[in-house]
C-alpha cells in the first residue's frame, strides 16, 4: 500500500507522464503495482487470438469484460480489435471475473457463457478432471500471453498514445496468428514458435 501511494504521488508529480490521461496505476499478480494499461484477450482452445482490447491499468475485470462482450456481440466499426463472437460462445476466465449476476447477464445479453473455477473455499469444489481441463486451457492462454509479451517483445514497447499501442498490439496478434497458420501448413504443433522465430 505504501508503494502504491508512492507510485501514485510520483505519477501526479510528473503531470504529463507516459500516456497521460490514458494510462494509470493498477496491480497485477505478476508485476505488482505498475503504471500503464491492461489488455483483455480472446484466445481459442488452439491458441489463435480472436480479439483484444485495452483499458487503463486500474480498470476492474468485470466492467472490462462487460465492454468486451458487448462489443463482440454488437460490433462497433470504431473497435474492430475485439473481434466477433457467435452467440453461445464459451469463455474460460480466472476468478477476477467471477460473480453470478455478471455471468447471467453476459449470457443473456451477449451470448457469452463464462466459466471460471470456484474459489478454494467454495462449498462445492470442482472434481479433479474438470480442474485439469481448466488448467489445460489456462495454460494455452498463458502460453499465448508469454509469446506476445516476451517472444514478440510487447513488454518493451513504449508508444506515446493509444493508437500506437493498439497498432503494435494488432501487429503482434497478426504475427502470432500467422505463425500458427504457418505451423499448420508445415504440419507442426500450433504454438511451436521457437525455431520458427530464430530471427525475432
C-alpha positions as MATLAB code, in Angstrom:
seq = 'XXXXXXXXXXXXXXXXXXXXXXXXXXXXXXXXXXXXXXXXXXXXXXXXXXXXXXXXXXXXXXXXXXXXXXXXXXXXXXXXXXXXXXXXXXXXXXXXXXXXXXXXXXXXXXXXXXXXXXXXXXXXXXXXXXXXXXXXXXXXXXXXXXXXXXXXXXXXXXXXXXXXXXXXXXXXXXXXXXXXXXXXXXXXXXXXXXXXXXXX';
ca = [
       0.000    0.000    0.000;
       2.871    2.364    0.771;
       4.412    1.525   -2.603;
       1.110    2.241   -4.351;
       0.862    5.661   -2.719;
       4.459    6.447   -3.662;
       3.917    5.432   -7.287;
       0.704    7.463   -7.435;
       2.406   10.506   -5.907;
       5.290   10.281   -8.382;
       2.875    9.997  -11.288;
       0.945   13.079  -10.203;
       4.189   14.992   -9.730;
       5.186   14.260  -13.325;
       1.885   15.680  -14.554;
       2.311   14.822  -18.182;
       3.544   11.274  -17.685;
       3.580    8.384  -20.115;
       0.178    8.168  -21.850;
      -1.172   10.949  -19.627;
      -4.932   10.670  -19.235;
      -4.946    7.143  -20.670;
      -2.610    5.045  -18.520;
      -2.889    4.868  -14.754;
      -1.855    2.758  -11.769;
      -3.006   -0.848  -11.498;
      -1.990   -4.034   -9.730;
      -1.057   -7.345  -11.305;
      -0.283  -10.620   -9.556;
       2.690  -10.995  -11.912;
       4.018   -7.400  -11.830;
       2.746   -5.952   -8.567;
       1.889   -2.233   -8.856;
       2.503   -0.798  -12.313;
       1.695    2.233  -14.446;
       0.160    1.581  -17.833;
      -2.687   -0.263  -19.482;
      -4.158   -3.745  -19.206;
      -5.213   -5.959  -22.077;
      -8.064   -8.407  -22.408;
      -7.595  -11.205  -24.941;
      -9.883  -13.790  -26.520;
      -7.929  -16.966  -27.280;
      -9.313  -20.090  -28.960;
      -8.560  -23.540  -27.467;
      -5.854  -23.951  -30.139;
      -4.171  -20.647  -29.220;
      -5.482  -18.432  -32.034;
      -6.149  -14.859  -30.895;
      -9.670  -13.854  -31.945;
      -9.880  -10.423  -30.324;
      -8.333   -7.983  -27.872;
      -8.903   -4.687  -26.116;
      -7.027   -2.356  -23.781;
      -8.044   -0.210  -20.824;
      -6.332    1.816  -18.080;
      -4.495   -0.418  -15.595;
      -6.930    0.334  -12.759;
      -9.979   -0.916  -14.712;
     -11.809   -3.664  -12.830;
     -12.147   -7.030  -14.549;
     -15.960   -7.194  -14.659;
     -16.543   -3.812  -16.403;
     -13.694   -4.599  -18.805;
     -15.268   -7.959  -19.683;
     -18.722   -6.350  -19.958;
     -17.477   -3.875  -22.570;
     -15.535   -6.581  -24.402;
     -18.517   -8.949  -24.605;
     -20.857   -6.119  -25.650;
     -18.548   -5.070  -28.493;
     -18.126   -8.673  -29.658;
     -21.900   -9.237  -29.647;
     -22.760   -5.837  -31.168;
     -19.737   -4.802  -33.246;
     -18.748   -1.151  -33.490;
     -16.605   -0.149  -36.502;
     -14.535    2.054  -34.166;
     -13.426   -1.015  -32.162;
     -12.607   -3.764  -34.675;
      -9.863   -5.281  -32.496;
     -12.322   -7.011  -30.151;
     -13.354   -9.350  -32.948;
     -16.732  -11.009  -33.320;
     -18.260  -13.873  -31.435;
     -21.082  -16.221  -32.251;
     -23.832  -16.435  -29.681;
     -23.305  -19.316  -27.297;
     -19.534  -18.828  -27.200;
     -17.825  -20.083  -24.036;
     -15.134  -18.050  -22.283;
     -12.815  -19.548  -19.682;
     -11.718  -16.875  -17.219;
      -9.968  -16.575  -13.909;
     -11.506  -15.700  -10.551;
     -11.132  -11.957  -11.133;
     -14.187  -12.129  -13.400;
     -16.424  -14.104  -11.042;
     -19.913  -13.137   -9.980;
     -23.178  -14.959  -10.650;
     -25.011  -11.742  -11.558;
     -22.380  -10.823  -14.146;
     -22.275  -14.330  -15.563;
     -26.043  -14.463  -16.010;
     -26.223  -11.009  -17.626;
     -23.348  -11.754  -20.033;
     -25.058  -14.977  -21.125;
     -28.465  -13.359  -21.599;
     -27.394  -10.099  -23.233;
     -24.287  -11.108  -25.197;
     -24.468  -14.887  -25.574;
     -21.157  -15.135  -23.685;
     -21.078  -18.152  -21.377;
     -18.375  -17.610  -18.771;
     -16.623  -20.472  -16.982;
     -14.333  -19.832  -14.039;
     -13.204  -22.084  -11.215;
     -14.848  -21.892   -7.805;
     -12.846  -20.306   -5.022;
     -10.648  -22.590   -2.948;
     -13.035  -22.053   -0.059;
     -16.123  -22.965   -2.139;
     -18.614  -25.383   -0.609;
     -18.679  -27.495   -3.793;
     -15.205  -27.719   -5.352;
     -14.797  -28.969   -8.896;
     -13.860  -32.616   -9.473;
     -10.256  -33.264  -10.439;
     -10.900  -33.975  -14.183;
     -12.703  -30.630  -14.526;
      -9.904  -28.770  -12.731;
      -7.370  -30.495  -15.008;
      -9.370  -29.487  -18.104;
      -9.477  -25.858  -16.972;
      -5.761  -25.856  -16.137;
      -5.012  -27.122  -19.655;
      -6.999  -24.270  -21.233;
      -5.456  -21.698  -18.896;
      -2.004  -22.994  -19.868;
      -2.775  -22.288  -23.525;
      -3.779  -18.722  -22.629;
      -0.615  -18.236  -20.544;
       1.485  -19.546  -23.445;
      -0.140  -17.053  -25.822;
       0.413  -14.179  -23.378;
       4.059  -15.211  -22.954;
       4.547  -15.200  -26.716;
       3.060  -11.709  -27.070;
       4.916  -10.187  -24.144;
       8.263  -11.975  -24.404;
       8.752  -13.673  -27.783;
       7.302  -10.701  -29.693;
       8.655   -8.206  -27.122;
       5.405   -6.376  -26.445;
       6.620   -5.735  -22.900;
       9.348   -3.448  -24.299;
       7.053   -1.227  -26.369;
       6.667    2.387  -25.173;
       4.303    4.133  -27.619;
       3.101    7.643  -26.819;
      -0.617    7.251  -27.493;
      -3.281    4.563  -27.595;
      -3.205    4.455  -31.398;
       0.435    3.355  -31.177;
      -0.381    0.752  -28.539;
      -3.307   -0.682  -30.496;
      -1.269   -0.726  -33.716;
       1.635   -2.551  -32.090;
      -0.625   -4.978  -30.273;
      -2.543   -5.683  -33.509;
       0.777   -6.303  -35.284;
       1.879   -8.804  -32.626;
      -1.531  -10.529  -32.708;
      -1.332  -10.823  -36.507;
       2.216  -12.210  -36.284;
       1.135  -14.703  -33.625;
      -1.792  -15.939  -35.730;
       0.384  -16.060  -38.855;
       2.872  -18.298  -37.016;
       0.051  -20.674  -36.087;
      -1.148  -20.707  -39.707;
       2.395  -21.396  -40.933;
       2.907  -24.173  -38.381;
      -0.279  -25.839  -39.566;
       0.882  -25.626  -43.175;
       4.171  -27.238  -42.150;
       2.479  -29.963  -40.094;
       3.914  -28.677  -36.812;
       2.246  -28.037  -33.423;
       0.318  -24.752  -33.443;
       2.333  -22.997  -30.735;
       5.814  -24.287  -31.664;
       7.327  -20.877  -32.454;
      10.894  -21.284  -31.153;
      12.795  -22.275  -34.299;
      10.237  -20.504  -36.497;
      11.266  -17.189  -34.940;
      15.017  -17.522  -34.737;
      15.202  -14.128  -36.418;
      12.871  -12.351  -33.935;
];
